[in-house]
Structure formats: structure tokens, C-alpha cells
mmCIF file of C-alpha atoms in Angstrom:
data_model
loop_
_atom_site.group_PDB
_atom_site.id
_atom_site.type_symbol
_atom_site.label_atom_id
_atom_site.label_comp_id
_atom_site.label_asym_id
_atom_site.label_seq_id
_atom_site.Cartn_x
_atom_site.Cartn_y
_atom_site.Cartn_z
ATOM 1 C CA MET A 23 11.748 -13.943 10.172
ATOM 2 C CA THR A 24 13.398 -17.322 9.503
ATOM 3 C CA THR A 25 13.324 -20.217 12.238
ATOM 4 C CA HIS A 26 15.918 -22.251 10.872
ATOM 5 C CA PRO A 27 14.633 -26.035 11.431
ATOM 6 C CA ARG A 28 17.477 -26.969 14.129
ATOM 7 C CA LEU A 29 16.117 -24.080 16.473
ATOM 8 C CA LEU A 30 12.324 -24.919 16.510
ATOM 9 C CA PRO A 31 13.128 -27.595 19.641
ATOM 10 C CA SER A 32 15.545 -24.594 21.175
ATOM 11 C CA LEU A 33 12.060 -22.565 21.003
ATOM 12 C CA ALA A 34 10.277 -25.360 23.334
ATOM 13 C CA ARG A 35 12.753 -24.607 25.681
ATOM 14 C CA PHE A 36 11.440 -21.313 26.435
ATOM 15 C CA LEU A 37 8.069 -22.767 27.448
ATOM 16 C CA ASN A 38 6.436 -22.084 30.805
ATOM 17 C CA ASP A 39 6.914 -26.477 32.495
ATOM 18 C CA ASP A 40 4.238 -25.743 34.494
ATOM 19 C CA ASP A 41 1.922 -25.034 31.431
ATOM 20 C CA LYS A 42 -0.120 -28.205 30.167
ATOM 21 C CA ASP A 43 -0.116 -26.952 26.972
ATOM 22 C CA ALA A 44 3.773 -26.872 27.150
ATOM 23 C CA LYS A 45 4.140 -30.545 25.830
ATOM 24 C CA ASP A 46 1.360 -31.043 23.031
ATOM 25 C CA VAL A 47 3.289 -27.329 21.887
ATOM 26 C CA GLN A 48 6.852 -28.825 21.970
ATOM 27 C CA LYS A 49 5.181 -32.175 19.876
ATOM 28 C CA LEU A 50 4.161 -29.993 17.762
ATOM 29 C CA LEU A 51 7.487 -27.596 17.217
ATOM 30 C CA ALA A 52 8.849 -31.512 16.859
ATOM 31 C CA GLY A 53 6.893 -32.245 13.603
ATOM 32 C CA LEU A 54 8.083 -28.500 12.122
ATOM 33 C CA GLN A 55 11.020 -27.931 9.646
ATOM 34 C CA GLY A 56 10.646 -24.410 9.726
ATOM 35 C CA VAL A 57 8.629 -21.181 9.988
ATOM 36 C CA TYR A 58 9.236 -18.496 7.721
ATOM 37 C CA ILE A 59 7.241 -14.801 7.860
ATOM 38 C CA HIS A 60 8.027 -12.204 5.561
ATOM 39 C CA SER A 61 6.072 -8.871 6.061
ATOM 40 C CA TYR A 62 6.403 -5.756 3.735
ATOM 41 C CA GLY A 63 5.031 -1.968 4.573
ATOM 42 C CA PHE A 64 4.818 0.314 2.010
ATOM 43 C CA LYS A 65 3.869 4.682 2.735
ATOM 44 C CA HIS A 66 1.575 4.720 -0.208
ATOM 45 C CA GLU A 67 -1.783 2.230 -1.246
ATOM 46 C CA HIS A 68 -0.468 -0.779 -3.257
ATOM 47 C CA GLN A 69 2.990 0.435 -3.642
ATOM 48 C CA TYR A 70 3.531 -3.726 -4.288
ATOM 49 C CA ALA A 71 2.252 -5.186 -7.478
ATOM 50 C CA GLU A 72 -0.320 -7.462 -7.665
ATOM 51 C CA ALA A 73 1.738 -9.249 -9.896
ATOM 52 C CA ASP A 74 3.901 -10.361 -6.644
ATOM 53 C CA LEU A 75 0.996 -11.553 -5.064
ATOM 54 C CA ASP A 76 0.451 -13.642 -8.265
ATOM 55 C CA SER A 77 3.354 -15.137 -8.529
ATOM 56 C CA ILE A 78 3.092 -16.566 -5.145
ATOM 57 C CA ARG A 79 -0.648 -18.163 -5.598
ATOM 58 C CA LYS A 80 0.900 -19.324 -9.178
ATOM 59 C CA GLN A 81 3.302 -21.584 -6.882
ATOM 60 C CA LEU A 82 0.795 -22.176 -4.819
ATOM 61 C CA LYS A 83 -1.100 -23.872 -7.455
ATOM 62 C CA ASP A 84 0.419 -26.980 -7.496
ATOM 63 C CA ALA A 85 -1.112 -30.386 -7.103
ATOM 64 C CA ASN A 86 -0.148 -31.120 -3.493
ATOM 65 C CA TRP A 87 -1.436 -27.118 -2.378
ATOM 66 C CA GLY A 88 -4.927 -26.150 -1.718
ATOM 67 C CA ARG A 89 -6.575 -23.466 -0.793
ATOM 68 C CA ILE A 90 -9.051 -23.829 2.340
ATOM 69 C CA VAL A 91 -9.813 -19.865 3.016
ATOM 70 C CA GLN A 92 -10.565 -16.945 1.109
ATOM 71 C CA SER A 93 -11.595 -13.941 2.619
ATOM 72 C CA VAL A 94 -11.949 -10.200 0.640
ATOM 73 C CA ASN A 95 -12.956 -7.345 2.800
ATOM 74 C CA HIS A 96 -14.015 -5.176 -0.348
ATOM 75 C CA ASP A 97 -14.225 -1.542 2.661
ATOM 76 C CA GLY A 98 -11.182 -1.581 3.605
ATOM 77 C CA GLY A 99 -9.103 -3.638 1.074
ATOM 78 C CA GLU A 100 -7.685 -6.682 2.638
ATOM 79 C CA ARG A 101 -7.541 -10.409 1.240
ATOM 80 C CA ASP A 102 -7.000 -13.012 3.117
ATOM 81 C CA GLU A 103 -5.447 -16.308 1.974
ATOM 82 C CA ILE A 104 -4.522 -19.875 3.493
ATOM 83 C CA TYR A 105 -3.052 -22.883 2.081
ATOM 84 C CA LEU A 106 -2.589 -26.321 2.389
ATOM 85 C CA LYS A 107 0.163 -28.854 1.579
ATOM 86 C CA ASN A 108 -1.439 -32.411 1.383
ATOM 87 C CA THR A 109 1.032 -35.122 0.548
ATOM 88 C CA THR A 110 -0.083 -38.126 1.894
ATOM 89 C CA ARG A 111 -2.475 -40.144 1.180
ATOM 90 C CA GLU A 112 -4.440 -40.001 4.477
ATOM 91 C CA GLY A 113 -4.544 -36.343 3.525
ATOM 92 C CA ASP A 114 -1.786 -35.164 6.149
ATOM 93 C CA SER A 115 -0.806 -31.672 6.336
ATOM 94 C CA ASN A 116 2.907 -31.082 5.278
ATOM 95 C CA GLY A 117 2.929 -27.355 5.137
ATOM 96 C CA LEU A 118 0.576 -24.081 4.914
ATOM 97 C CA VAL A 119 0.658 -20.619 3.686
ATOM 98 C CA VAL A 120 -1.064 -17.417 5.178
ATOM 99 C CA LEU A 121 -1.140 -14.647 2.622
ATOM 100 C CA VAL A 122 -2.341 -11.227 3.672
ATOM 101 C CA ALA A 123 -2.839 -8.522 1.535
ATOM 102 C CA GLU A 124 -3.754 -5.063 2.698
ATOM 103 C CA PRO A 125 -3.314 -1.804 1.000
ATOM 104 C CA HIS A 126 -0.130 -0.685 2.965
ATOM 105 C CA GLU A 127 1.256 -4.221 3.662
ATOM 106 C CA PHE A 128 1.499 -7.777 2.851
ATOM 107 C CA THR A 129 2.583 -10.755 4.626
ATOM 108 C CA LEU A 130 3.250 -14.070 4.097
ATOM 109 C CA VAL A 131 3.608 -16.951 6.149
ATOM 110 C CA GLU A 132 5.056 -20.136 5.673
ATOM 111 C CA ILE A 133 4.720 -23.219 8.317
ATOM 112 C CA ALA A 134 6.529 -25.941 6.616
ATOM 113 C CA GLY A 135 6.251 -29.168 8.176
ATOM 114 C CA LYS A 136 3.729 -31.265 9.689
ATOM 115 C CA ILE A 137 1.159 -28.740 10.785
ATOM 116 C CA ASP A 138 -2.549 -29.314 11.799
ATOM 117 C CA PRO A 139 -4.262 -26.253 11.293
ATOM 118 C CA LYS A 140 -6.559 -26.551 14.618
ATOM 119 C CA ASP A 141 -2.975 -26.297 16.353
ATOM 120 C CA LEU A 142 -1.968 -23.018 15.357
ATOM 121 C CA GLY A 143 -3.606 -21.075 18.162
ATOM 122 C CA ARG A 144 -2.016 -23.128 20.769
ATOM 123 C CA LEU A 145 1.421 -22.448 18.801
ATOM 124 C CA ASP A 146 0.188 -18.891 19.109
ATOM 125 C CA GLY A 147 -0.491 -18.538 22.431
ATOM 126 C CA ALA A 148 2.716 -20.082 23.308
ATOM 127 C CA LEU A 149 5.077 -18.700 21.859
ATOM 128 C CA HIS A 150 3.243 -15.189 21.626
ATOM 129 C CA PHE A 151 3.130 -15.009 17.603
ATOM 130 C CA ARG A 152 1.261 -11.507 16.341
ATOM 131 C CA HIS A 153 0.255 -9.866 13.180
ATOM 132 C CA SER A 154 2.148 -6.259 13.747
ATOM 133 C CA GLY A 155 -0.584 -5.159 11.974
ATOM 134 C CA ARG A 156 -3.452 -5.515 14.180
ATOM 135 C CA ALA A 157 -4.769 -6.380 17.672
ATOM 136 C CA ASP A 158 -7.564 -8.345 18.880
ATOM 137 C CA LYS A 159 -9.656 -6.783 22.005
ATOM 138 C CA ASP A 160 -7.742 -7.809 24.385
ATOM 139 C CA ASP A 161 -4.543 -6.515 22.787
ATOM 140 C CA ALA A 162 -5.760 -3.143 21.982
ATOM 141 C CA ASP A 163 -7.074 -2.711 25.956
ATOM 142 C CA GLU A 164 -3.752 -3.178 27.137
ATOM 143 C CA ASN A 165 -2.324 -0.542 25.197
#
């Protein structure tokens, strides 16, 4: 999924005007330049090359990017990484990348533009973004 920068303000129109968080989310969307989600699923475990993931990580070793989260689940074979791009003296974040590698799938999410990591939950709640391979407890109960 790729969201063109000119379409981001249009997403805000789908928000419920009665929702108290709608204005905050509209402001958040106004600071974004794009949202890019690439998810690849595979029939067999580790069918993708580790070199593909290393290539992405190498691009994120730029001086402006910093890894803020790395989580490895040795039992399930999942690795999660979150990177922030800081390009101002004040340390404001101008981008975020999430890389999730699982045995049958890997997903790359890039949010370009001004983003405060604490606002991600608000964006998810308002626009109902969900990782297709996971469900939290509330989602699992609905199925």
C-alpha cells in the first residue's frame, strides 16, 4: 500500500467529526509526506533472502537514522525493528520505519514526514491500520 502525499489530507475527511481525537489525527496527517507499506508472504519458511533485509538495514545506517527498538523472538522466529529519522537539531523525527521479519512473511512500513512515535497509536485507532498477520486479544475475540 502506498499513500500519495496529496491523498493524506483526504484521509482525514473519513474521520468522524464527533470523535474527540479527529482533530489531532488531522494535524498528524498534515505533517506526513507519505505512508508506504510493503508486505510479502511466502509459502515456505525463510524463502526470502536475509540479504534483502540486510540491504534495507544498510540504508537505515545513515547518520540521520537510528534504531530505537529491536526485538527477537527465538521461539517463533520473529524479528521486529523500529527506526527513527532525526534531521533537526531539536531531535524531531522526520520519518519512521518498521521492519518485521517472520518465517513466512516480512513487512516494511515507512511513514515519511513529521511523526511523533507516541501518536502512532492514535493514527492506528483512527484509520484502523492492522498488521494482517496479527490480531490483538480484542480482534481475536471478534472472529
